[in-house]
XYZ file of C-alpha atoms in Angstrom:
627
model
C 88.712 81.464 50.857
C 89.319 84.487 52.890
C 86.571 86.018 54.690
C 86.399 89.400 56.727
C 84.112 90.430 59.408
C 82.591 93.850 58.674
C 81.064 96.079 61.049
C 78.397 98.367 59.499
C 76.427 100.755 62.066
C 74.798 98.262 64.363
C 75.645 94.937 62.811
C 78.735 92.496 62.149
C 78.691 90.904 58.922
C 80.907 87.938 57.455
C 82.161 88.910 54.115
C 83.528 86.008 52.191
C 86.149 86.842 49.349
C 86.929 84.851 46.337
C 89.415 87.238 44.815
C 91.705 88.633 47.163
C 93.056 91.001 44.402
C 89.526 92.906 44.764
C 89.861 96.225 46.254
C 88.762 97.781 49.882
C 86.022 99.465 47.948
C 84.615 96.249 46.733
C 84.840 94.804 50.088
C 82.858 97.883 51.441
C 80.174 97.636 48.926
C 79.758 93.846 49.510
C 79.079 94.616 53.192
C 76.678 97.160 52.523
C 74.854 94.931 50.083
C 74.486 92.366 53.184
C 73.661 95.107 55.586
C 70.750 96.576 53.156
C 69.481 92.716 52.713
C 68.757 92.413 56.358
C 66.939 95.337 56.719
C 63.382 95.687 55.996
C 63.642 99.346 55.015
C 67.246 98.910 53.278
C 68.653 100.676 56.478
C 67.447 103.977 55.154
C 69.811 103.508 52.234
C 68.033 104.183 48.936
C 70.659 103.994 46.145
C 73.836 102.024 47.270
C 76.063 103.598 44.808
C 75.378 107.033 46.203
C 76.661 106.012 49.642
C 80.256 107.495 50.649
C 82.192 105.567 53.319
C 85.592 104.934 54.774
C 86.841 101.616 55.604
C 89.373 101.463 58.584
C 90.845 98.589 60.853
C 89.043 97.808 63.967
C 92.379 97.400 65.757
C 94.036 100.936 65.964
C 91.287 102.386 63.607
C 93.667 102.923 60.998
C 92.130 104.099 57.636
C 92.315 101.955 54.523
C 92.707 103.123 51.122
C 89.718 102.190 48.884
C 91.822 101.437 45.762
C 94.279 99.117 47.704
C 93.863 95.473 46.997
C 92.470 93.318 49.948
C 95.585 90.914 49.618
C 97.842 94.028 50.222
C 96.311 95.399 53.450
C 94.313 92.698 55.073
C 94.794 88.995 56.541
C 92.352 86.434 56.573
C 89.664 86.998 59.555
C 90.447 90.535 59.755
C 87.969 92.814 61.427
C 87.411 96.008 59.862
C 84.666 98.829 60.434
C 82.736 100.948 57.654
C 81.729 104.369 58.582
C 79.089 105.776 56.361
C 79.458 109.347 55.777
C 77.078 111.390 57.919
C 76.696 108.617 60.516
C 77.902 109.075 64.092
C 80.074 106.590 65.597
C 77.986 103.412 66.511
C 77.185 103.333 70.193
C 78.056 99.536 70.255
C 81.640 100.012 68.554
C 84.452 100.395 71.054
C 87.556 101.704 69.573
C 90.720 100.516 70.957
C 93.391 102.939 72.159
C 96.864 102.154 70.709
C 99.628 103.311 72.714
C 97.969 102.531 76.447
C 98.644 98.906 76.355
C 101.453 96.553 75.541
C 98.887 93.993 73.991
C 97.956 96.861 71.544
C 101.358 97.017 70.031
C 102.823 94.427 67.562
C 101.466 91.657 69.274
C 103.643 88.192 69.356
C 102.045 85.012 70.697
C 104.186 84.045 73.576
C 105.798 80.437 73.471
C 106.329 79.622 77.097
C 103.748 78.228 79.514
C 103.079 78.868 83.220
C 101.586 75.852 84.843
C 98.673 76.534 87.256
C 97.685 74.248 89.879
C 95.629 77.007 91.706
C 98.367 77.180 94.758
C 101.549 78.519 93.456
C 100.835 81.603 91.250
C 102.554 84.903 92.414
C 101.836 88.251 92.038
C 104.965 88.555 89.567
C 103.610 85.719 87.534
C 100.142 87.123 87.405
C 101.526 90.514 86.209
C 103.698 89.031 83.557
C 100.689 86.847 82.282
C 98.777 90.318 82.112
C 101.611 91.653 79.875
C 101.234 88.547 77.278
C 104.340 87.199 78.270
C 102.902 83.579 78.792
C 100.364 80.977 77.935
C 98.708 78.721 80.523
C 98.333 75.445 80.925
C 96.782 73.144 84.086
C 98.840 70.476 86.014
C 97.872 66.951 85.612
C 97.074 67.068 89.508
C 95.046 70.150 88.904
C 92.986 68.601 85.965
C 92.079 65.577 88.064
C 90.874 67.618 91.094
C 88.670 69.419 88.555
C 87.387 66.363 87.067
C 86.648 64.645 90.825
C 84.894 67.870 91.911
C 82.624 67.933 88.826
C 81.625 64.282 89.179
C 80.035 65.088 92.381
C 78.119 67.605 91.117
C 76.733 65.437 88.372
C 75.541 63.090 90.883
C 73.837 65.563 92.794
C 72.001 66.987 89.711
C 71.312 63.109 88.745
C 69.777 62.478 92.345
C 67.727 65.562 92.120
C 69.119 66.876 95.371
C 68.316 70.531 96.498
C 71.637 72.589 96.663
C 71.896 76.206 96.687
C 73.008 77.450 93.383
C 72.867 74.218 91.590
C 69.317 73.392 91.783
C 67.903 76.570 93.435
C 67.877 80.079 92.699
C 70.299 82.764 94.065
C 70.566 85.052 97.091
C 67.089 85.804 97.994
C 65.703 83.208 95.588
C 67.715 80.444 97.378
C 64.615 78.613 98.246
C 63.215 78.413 94.906
C 63.741 74.892 93.399
C 64.705 75.083 90.024
C 63.693 72.217 87.459
C 66.701 69.815 85.917
C 65.315 71.096 82.285
C 66.062 74.746 83.125
C 69.340 74.314 85.075
C 71.295 75.579 82.060
C 69.039 78.804 81.545
C 69.392 79.169 85.431
C 73.294 79.528 84.921
C 73.059 81.619 82.053
C 70.382 84.076 83.293
C 72.903 84.422 86.199
C 75.395 85.908 84.126
C 73.430 88.021 82.085
C 71.725 89.538 84.985
C 74.832 90.050 86.892
C 76.542 91.718 83.736
C 75.543 95.048 85.233
C 78.841 96.929 85.604
C 79.576 100.213 84.452
C 82.600 102.522 82.906
C 85.509 102.039 80.967
C 86.569 98.618 80.139
C 89.474 97.146 82.128
C 92.890 97.339 79.808
C 93.682 94.000 77.774
C 96.564 93.741 80.431
C 94.160 93.843 83.549
C 91.409 91.652 81.800
C 94.129 88.900 81.232
C 95.163 89.234 84.705
C 91.456 88.810 85.899
C 91.024 85.707 83.551
C 94.360 84.007 84.704
C 93.529 84.608 88.122
C 89.751 83.106 87.934
C 91.474 79.973 86.061
C 93.852 79.711 88.855
C 91.101 79.503 91.439
C 89.208 77.124 89.547
C 92.382 74.835 88.988
C 92.045 74.162 93.038
C 89.098 71.857 92.171
C 86.702 73.013 94.597
C 84.167 74.954 92.597
C 82.742 71.860 90.471
C 83.477 73.780 87.173
C 83.993 71.016 84.270
C 87.059 70.263 82.787
C 85.688 71.349 79.186
C 84.794 74.829 80.615
C 88.110 75.315 82.259
C 89.887 74.192 79.167
C 87.961 76.614 76.713
C 88.749 79.500 79.514
C 92.257 78.562 79.062
C 92.186 78.572 75.298
C 90.478 81.981 75.196
C 93.301 83.305 77.493
C 96.028 81.924 75.287
C 94.433 83.754 72.376
C 93.964 86.832 73.955
C 90.271 86.815 73.630
C 89.440 89.003 76.377
C 85.871 90.017 77.396
C 84.627 93.281 77.949
C 84.508 93.993 81.595
C 83.797 97.532 83.018
C 85.629 98.799 85.730
C 82.901 99.853 88.252
C 80.187 97.789 89.770
C 81.660 95.515 92.280
C 80.946 95.926 96.136
C 83.369 92.862 96.916
C 81.199 90.818 99.074
C 79.853 87.497 97.184
C 82.917 88.252 95.090
C 83.381 90.568 92.574
C 80.059 89.476 90.950
C 79.587 92.270 88.255
C 83.017 91.959 86.658
C 83.282 88.353 86.797
C 80.026 88.162 85.005
C 81.193 90.311 82.132
C 83.988 88.215 82.044
C 82.379 84.983 81.854
C 79.520 86.528 79.410
C 82.107 87.149 76.819
C 83.387 83.512 76.932
C 79.745 82.361 76.552
C 80.003 84.290 73.219
C 77.727 87.323 74.323
C 78.538 90.827 74.678
C 81.948 92.365 73.317
C 85.390 90.938 73.449
C 88.684 92.250 72.505
C 91.744 90.471 70.703
C 94.929 91.785 69.265
C 93.712 90.108 65.974
C 90.163 91.849 66.054
C 89.951 94.671 68.196
C 86.443 95.107 70.048
C 84.012 93.211 68.431
C 80.866 91.155 69.191
C 82.501 88.031 71.293
C 80.844 85.554 69.135
C 82.769 86.580 66.185
C 85.981 87.144 67.983
C 85.897 83.717 69.278
C 84.938 82.381 65.797
C 87.973 84.095 64.287
C 90.265 82.491 66.528
C 88.646 78.980 66.110
C 87.256 79.134 69.719
C 83.790 77.624 70.880
C 81.889 79.466 73.606
C 81.455 77.861 76.804
C 78.380 75.821 77.406
C 77.240 76.232 81.206
C 76.452 73.235 83.012
C 74.822 73.175 86.319
C 76.443 75.445 88.872
C 79.171 76.514 86.520
C 77.728 80.182 85.961
C 77.945 80.691 90.092
C 81.537 78.974 89.911
C 82.867 81.438 87.117
C 81.717 84.543 89.393
C 81.898 84.068 93.060
C 85.620 85.321 94.071
C 87.461 88.470 94.669
C 89.777 88.078 91.356
C 89.206 91.603 90.396
C 90.106 93.143 93.613
C 93.096 90.626 93.871
C 94.431 90.953 90.312
C 94.484 94.665 90.527
C 95.766 94.622 93.869
C 98.556 92.524 92.614
C 99.467 95.104 90.267
C 99.517 97.758 92.917
C 102.005 95.913 94.969
C 104.333 94.921 92.042
C 104.290 98.407 91.148
C 104.577 100.155 94.689
C 107.597 97.861 95.052
C 109.281 98.949 92.156
C 108.779 102.793 92.773
C 109.874 102.230 96.390
C 113.113 100.802 95.115
C 113.637 103.426 92.591
C 113.014 106.453 95.026
C 115.910 105.865 96.950
C 117.823 106.240 93.885
C 116.098 109.576 92.673
C 116.190 110.781 96.448
C 120.122 110.338 96.353
C 120.390 112.388 93.233
C 118.260 115.101 94.613
C 120.434 115.091 97.797
C 123.516 115.395 95.703
C 122.122 118.096 93.745
C 121.114 120.058 96.821
C 124.972 119.385 98.467
C 123.421 117.271 101.460
C 125.684 115.169 103.611
C 125.907 111.353 103.760
C 126.328 111.359 107.507
C 122.438 110.503 107.968
C 122.816 107.124 106.543
C 125.686 106.031 108.678
C 125.323 102.378 109.526
C 125.832 102.545 113.338
C 122.722 105.106 113.559
C 120.396 102.682 111.811
C 121.578 99.798 114.030
C 120.152 101.856 117.054
C 116.713 101.235 115.482
C 116.739 97.594 114.041
C 114.070 98.419 111.486
C 114.810 95.984 108.617
C 113.474 98.437 106.185
C 115.126 101.577 107.513
C 118.576 99.772 107.430
C 118.232 98.557 103.871
C 117.191 102.079 102.556
C 120.110 103.392 104.274
C 122.464 100.864 102.683
C 121.157 101.830 99.180
C 121.868 105.304 99.992
C 125.560 104.581 101.073
C 126.084 102.600 98.106
C 125.058 105.270 95.616
C 126.704 108.545 97.385
C 129.954 109.690 97.966
C 132.400 106.915 99.331
C 135.627 105.421 98.269
C 133.801 103.047 96.109
C 132.124 105.898 94.251
C 133.818 109.381 94.661
C 131.635 112.508 94.135
C 133.227 115.523 92.932
C 129.897 117.297 93.874
C 130.137 115.960 97.441
C 134.104 117.181 97.600
C 133.034 120.744 96.647
C 130.980 121.307 99.924
C 133.001 118.793 102.181
C 134.118 121.651 104.466
C 130.813 123.630 104.319
C 129.448 124.450 107.869
C 126.211 122.953 107.278
C 125.209 120.551 110.142
C 122.174 118.627 109.181
C 119.739 118.303 106.159
C 115.980 118.796 106.121
C 114.035 115.828 107.038
C 112.836 114.951 103.452
C 116.724 114.115 102.741
C 117.787 112.863 105.898
C 114.773 111.050 106.973
C 113.853 109.443 103.628
C 110.814 106.970 104.041
C 111.373 103.385 104.652
C 108.861 100.794 103.484
C 108.101 97.306 104.461
C 105.688 95.087 102.384
C 105.650 92.740 104.901
C 87.469 65.228 100.642
C 83.940 64.914 102.224
C 81.515 64.278 99.295
C 79.446 67.327 100.226
C 78.917 70.781 99.192
C 79.333 73.582 101.467
C 78.166 77.484 101.187
C 80.720 79.484 102.969
C 82.112 83.017 102.586
C 85.773 82.617 101.155
C 84.527 84.938 98.390
C 84.384 87.907 100.741
C 86.691 90.639 99.616
C 87.615 92.152 103.514
C 91.097 90.766 103.613
C 92.426 92.161 100.104
C 90.468 95.502 100.483
C 92.226 96.114 104.193
C 95.605 95.186 102.491
C 95.182 97.568 99.523
C 93.841 100.531 101.559
C 96.821 100.339 103.669
C 99.076 99.693 100.677
C 97.490 102.919 99.379
C 98.561 105.028 102.754
C 101.920 103.584 102.798
C 103.270 104.233 99.227
C 101.820 107.917 99.245
C 104.377 109.090 101.554
C 106.921 108.390 98.985
C 105.249 111.109 96.837
C 104.455 113.343 99.766
C 107.924 113.705 100.859
C 109.314 113.829 96.968
C 107.115 116.982 96.476
C 108.813 118.566 99.405
C 112.344 117.503 97.874
C 110.925 119.198 94.371
C 110.195 122.335 96.229
C 113.857 122.699 97.594
C 114.963 122.126 94.191
C 112.893 124.816 92.721
C 113.216 127.387 95.549
C 116.553 129.320 95.103
C 116.575 130.120 99.073
C 116.686 126.414 99.681
C 118.756 125.338 96.876
C 121.567 127.744 96.029
C 120.205 126.726 92.497
C 118.254 129.295 90.133
C 114.722 129.740 90.646
C 112.719 126.977 89.246
C 115.828 125.316 87.757
C 115.827 127.739 84.517
C 118.080 130.512 83.186
C 116.072 133.726 82.190
C 113.687 133.415 84.956
C 110.582 135.519 84.213
C 111.062 134.986 80.644
C 111.220 131.281 81.322
C 108.946 129.492 84.069
C 110.808 126.371 84.064
C 109.643 123.769 86.692
C 107.112 126.180 88.150
C 103.877 124.439 87.184
C 105.778 120.904 86.919
C 106.039 121.471 90.900
C 102.289 122.643 90.967
C 101.490 119.245 89.318
C 103.149 117.287 91.900
C 101.663 119.154 94.608
C 98.103 118.435 93.130
C 98.743 114.895 92.681
C 99.769 114.415 96.491
C 96.628 116.186 97.245
C 94.573 114.099 95.380
C 96.262 111.076 96.886
C 95.495 112.259 100.618
C 91.555 112.042 99.330
C 92.163 108.448 97.744
C 94.017 107.213 100.652
C 90.631 107.295 102.912
C 90.308 103.508 103.421
C 87.208 102.239 101.345
C 87.373 99.062 103.263
C 85.544 100.635 106.311
C 82.488 101.470 104.230
C 79.615 99.096 103.601
C 76.366 99.132 102.116
C 73.772 96.325 102.366
C 72.910 94.584 99.238
C 71.070 91.662 97.881
C 67.825 91.972 99.833
C 69.940 92.312 102.879
C 71.809 88.881 102.190
C 74.898 90.698 101.677
C 74.402 92.977 104.627
C 78.244 93.681 105.007
C 80.705 94.231 102.128
C 83.979 95.260 101.508
C 84.130 97.649 98.743
C 87.308 96.042 97.866
C 87.252 96.765 94.243
C 87.428 100.309 94.615
C 90.244 99.822 97.344
C 92.182 98.246 94.402
C 91.374 100.894 91.655
C 92.344 103.823 94.160
C 95.290 101.913 95.247
C 96.571 101.701 91.594
C 95.840 105.223 91.208
C 97.768 106.273 94.267
C 100.391 104.438 93.093
C 100.501 105.951 89.752
C 100.555 109.288 91.161
C 103.295 108.268 93.057
C 105.219 107.450 90.042
C 104.556 110.572 88.317
C 105.377 112.770 91.277
C 108.858 110.917 91.451
C 109.066 111.164 87.529
C 109.164 114.944 88.258
C 111.612 115.084 90.866
C 113.930 112.978 88.568
C 113.529 115.523 85.889
C 114.169 118.422 88.436
C 117.391 116.635 89.784
C 118.982 115.845 86.568
C 118.138 119.551 85.351
C 119.988 120.642 88.910
C 122.952 118.585 87.791
C 123.271 121.207 84.671
C 123.922 124.182 87.133
C 126.537 122.054 89.006
C 128.692 121.002 85.969
C 131.638 120.309 85.333
C 131.599 118.895 88.495
C 130.501 115.087 88.613
C 128.301 113.023 91.287
C 129.173 109.279 91.946
C 129.165 106.843 89.023
C 125.888 104.957 89.509
C 124.010 108.377 89.823
C 125.860 109.681 86.600
C 124.571 106.557 85.069
C 120.995 107.612 86.024
C 121.512 110.974 84.712
C 122.755 109.446 81.368
C 119.701 107.246 81.133
C 117.231 110.265 81.675
C 119.198 112.455 79.158
C 119.137 109.912 76.625
C 115.230 110.250 76.516
C 114.780 113.947 77.662
C 117.018 117.129 76.853
C 118.279 119.537 79.259
C 115.845 122.563 80.120
C 117.229 125.469 78.298
C 114.239 127.547 77.804
C 110.340 126.847 78.141
C 108.964 123.797 76.157
C 105.895 121.613 76.467
C 106.694 119.570 79.454
C 104.055 117.154 79.740
C 105.679 114.758 77.148
C 109.091 114.842 79.146
C 107.095 114.058 82.383
C 105.403 111.068 80.645
C 108.681 109.968 79.121
C 110.570 109.721 82.579
C 107.341 108.254 84.145
C 107.584 105.336 81.514
C 111.335 104.898 82.723
C 110.019 104.204 86.081
C 107.188 102.020 85.266
C 109.658 99.970 83.251
C 112.161 99.865 86.167
C 114.814 101.264 83.903
C 116.320 103.402 86.800
C 116.616 100.392 89.025
C 118.192 98.470 86.131
C 120.893 100.986 86.067
C 121.814 101.769 89.638
C 120.688 98.298 90.889
C 123.861 96.547 89.885
C 126.010 99.419 91.902
C 124.103 98.571 94.914
C 124.551 94.984 94.992
C 128.000 95.115 94.294
C 128.579 97.482 97.078
C 127.012 95.187 99.416
C 128.693 92.266 98.413
C 132.193 93.867 98.113
C 132.202 96.329 101.270
C 130.020 94.777 103.863
C 128.972 91.313 102.851
C 127.712 90.860 106.539
C 124.797 93.066 105.470
C 123.782 91.185 102.783
C 119.981 90.752 103.036
C 118.697 87.384 104.015
C 115.836 87.577 101.717
C 116.815 86.836 98.210
C 114.328 89.309 96.551
C 115.581 92.329 98.881
C 118.191 93.711 96.246
C 116.587 91.797 93.046
C 117.800 93.551 90.064
C 114.967 93.487 87.199
C 114.400 89.788 87.526
C 113.583 87.862 84.372
C 109.613 87.011 84.241
C 109.589 83.512 85.309
C 110.855 83.268 88.945
C 108.128 83.346 91.683
C 108.562 85.650 94.389
C 106.578 87.949 96.732
C 102.708 87.386 97.052
C 101.042 84.149 96.587
C 97.809 84.396 94.867
C 95.197 81.858 95.892
């Protein structure tokens, strides 16, 4: 018999349906009857037949026609919201945001697995796990280590030993011994009290990353978590049952306590949870809809679930991956801008860069040579100004930035959970990647300023009547200015917490969040430059640039039309931003760069197999190992 979970005001109600040909209207009234039955005052409803309501899916908020039959529009165990006319939106109903997440689109359960052992997960793996491309399983070796670790803890409890966090309270209460009969309650209270974060919830992708990374750490076998609990976490991950995790509240000292507590709370069946099937709902109903059982905490398991820097590290992994992607693509965009501004390729001569043997600098110069005018890729635009009297270009063209991302039978209380290391790294990442946007904004100025570009003012005809890229440049400037504030290192700050027990903290959660924001701003500024450079090409026609840059132009024009007269610009910027996030600019130009390197100067091929990697498939391991 199909059944449905219906949210009415402040309650979730399970409604069985013997006849799937009944209407949505019938389902709504059945839910109302159950709601009224549970309320001493009938929930303020006098006559149920007089109630006007609408029914909509929890996932996506799509309205359902009251006359449609249930079998036509709903599936077994679907989650729906009943909104009574005159009511405001229930405070505990969290609408999903379709369009902002890969997982809110038509979700297909992945068929492939990544095996976790606690030691070999990479940043690329983690981002792909976040996107829902893989499920998780443990290696046999990891399972054995987890079992052995748990056996030791069980022995400690049986022998009534006093060990911090297992048979004692936490932090300031470390000397308070807890009786064995209350050890389960101790762990549950830990998660409930520490679930004190605020702000918007992490996106489904980022919550999947957070959960995957916590599973990976527990798979090492040093935390004492039971294999049963770890398997239930993996089952929740594989079903994309994701806890409500607010983005604010961690200082990154004893780990990301608040975010990881919220993560574990949902797995306990408390608080809120999201899945592609249900949208947001009470965690116990989401787990039940997927046939999953909540975790039941054993001694020490609550502590094991929340001591770690997985929010800092997971968001940091995404920041690193996106920073590397935009750092590759910025060279392609800058090359296109240099073409439009009729710049010279002489500044990228290999002999110049051998004098300053900086690997990143040589790699970027090589990319520019592979994209710009050469025997391999002739450019009509370059040929048109070959004999001009210009000696050298501005710094933002000839000095484009280069970037390098370079068994003892006892328990010990240590500090490996402190977030100082990743916090420092993410602060520096923000500072380094910011320069890409800072210099890009100056190139946008050169494209828009007729005194510097020999192009129409703001890249549009009938200037005055049309404003063209005038305010798009202002947007780029605003983003660069905001980045300057965001690049202030958060890891230099510390506020003593937990009654001075945690007297030095890392503020790594904020370091990760603002690094991601800086990277996103960089992507958006580069999107504006790419739009402006392609618009500049329109004024140089019929001359053509090199083959790879023409391919990039075609990619952009397949998404955004030329700017003939003023129109709503924000969607164009967002569309090109998505091209960069999806690495489509690199996918188009990258093969030309690699071919140039292999055919023309094979001795310069990079020693690293990832230096010129072209849009690798999700599975290869690379770059940052996460432990």
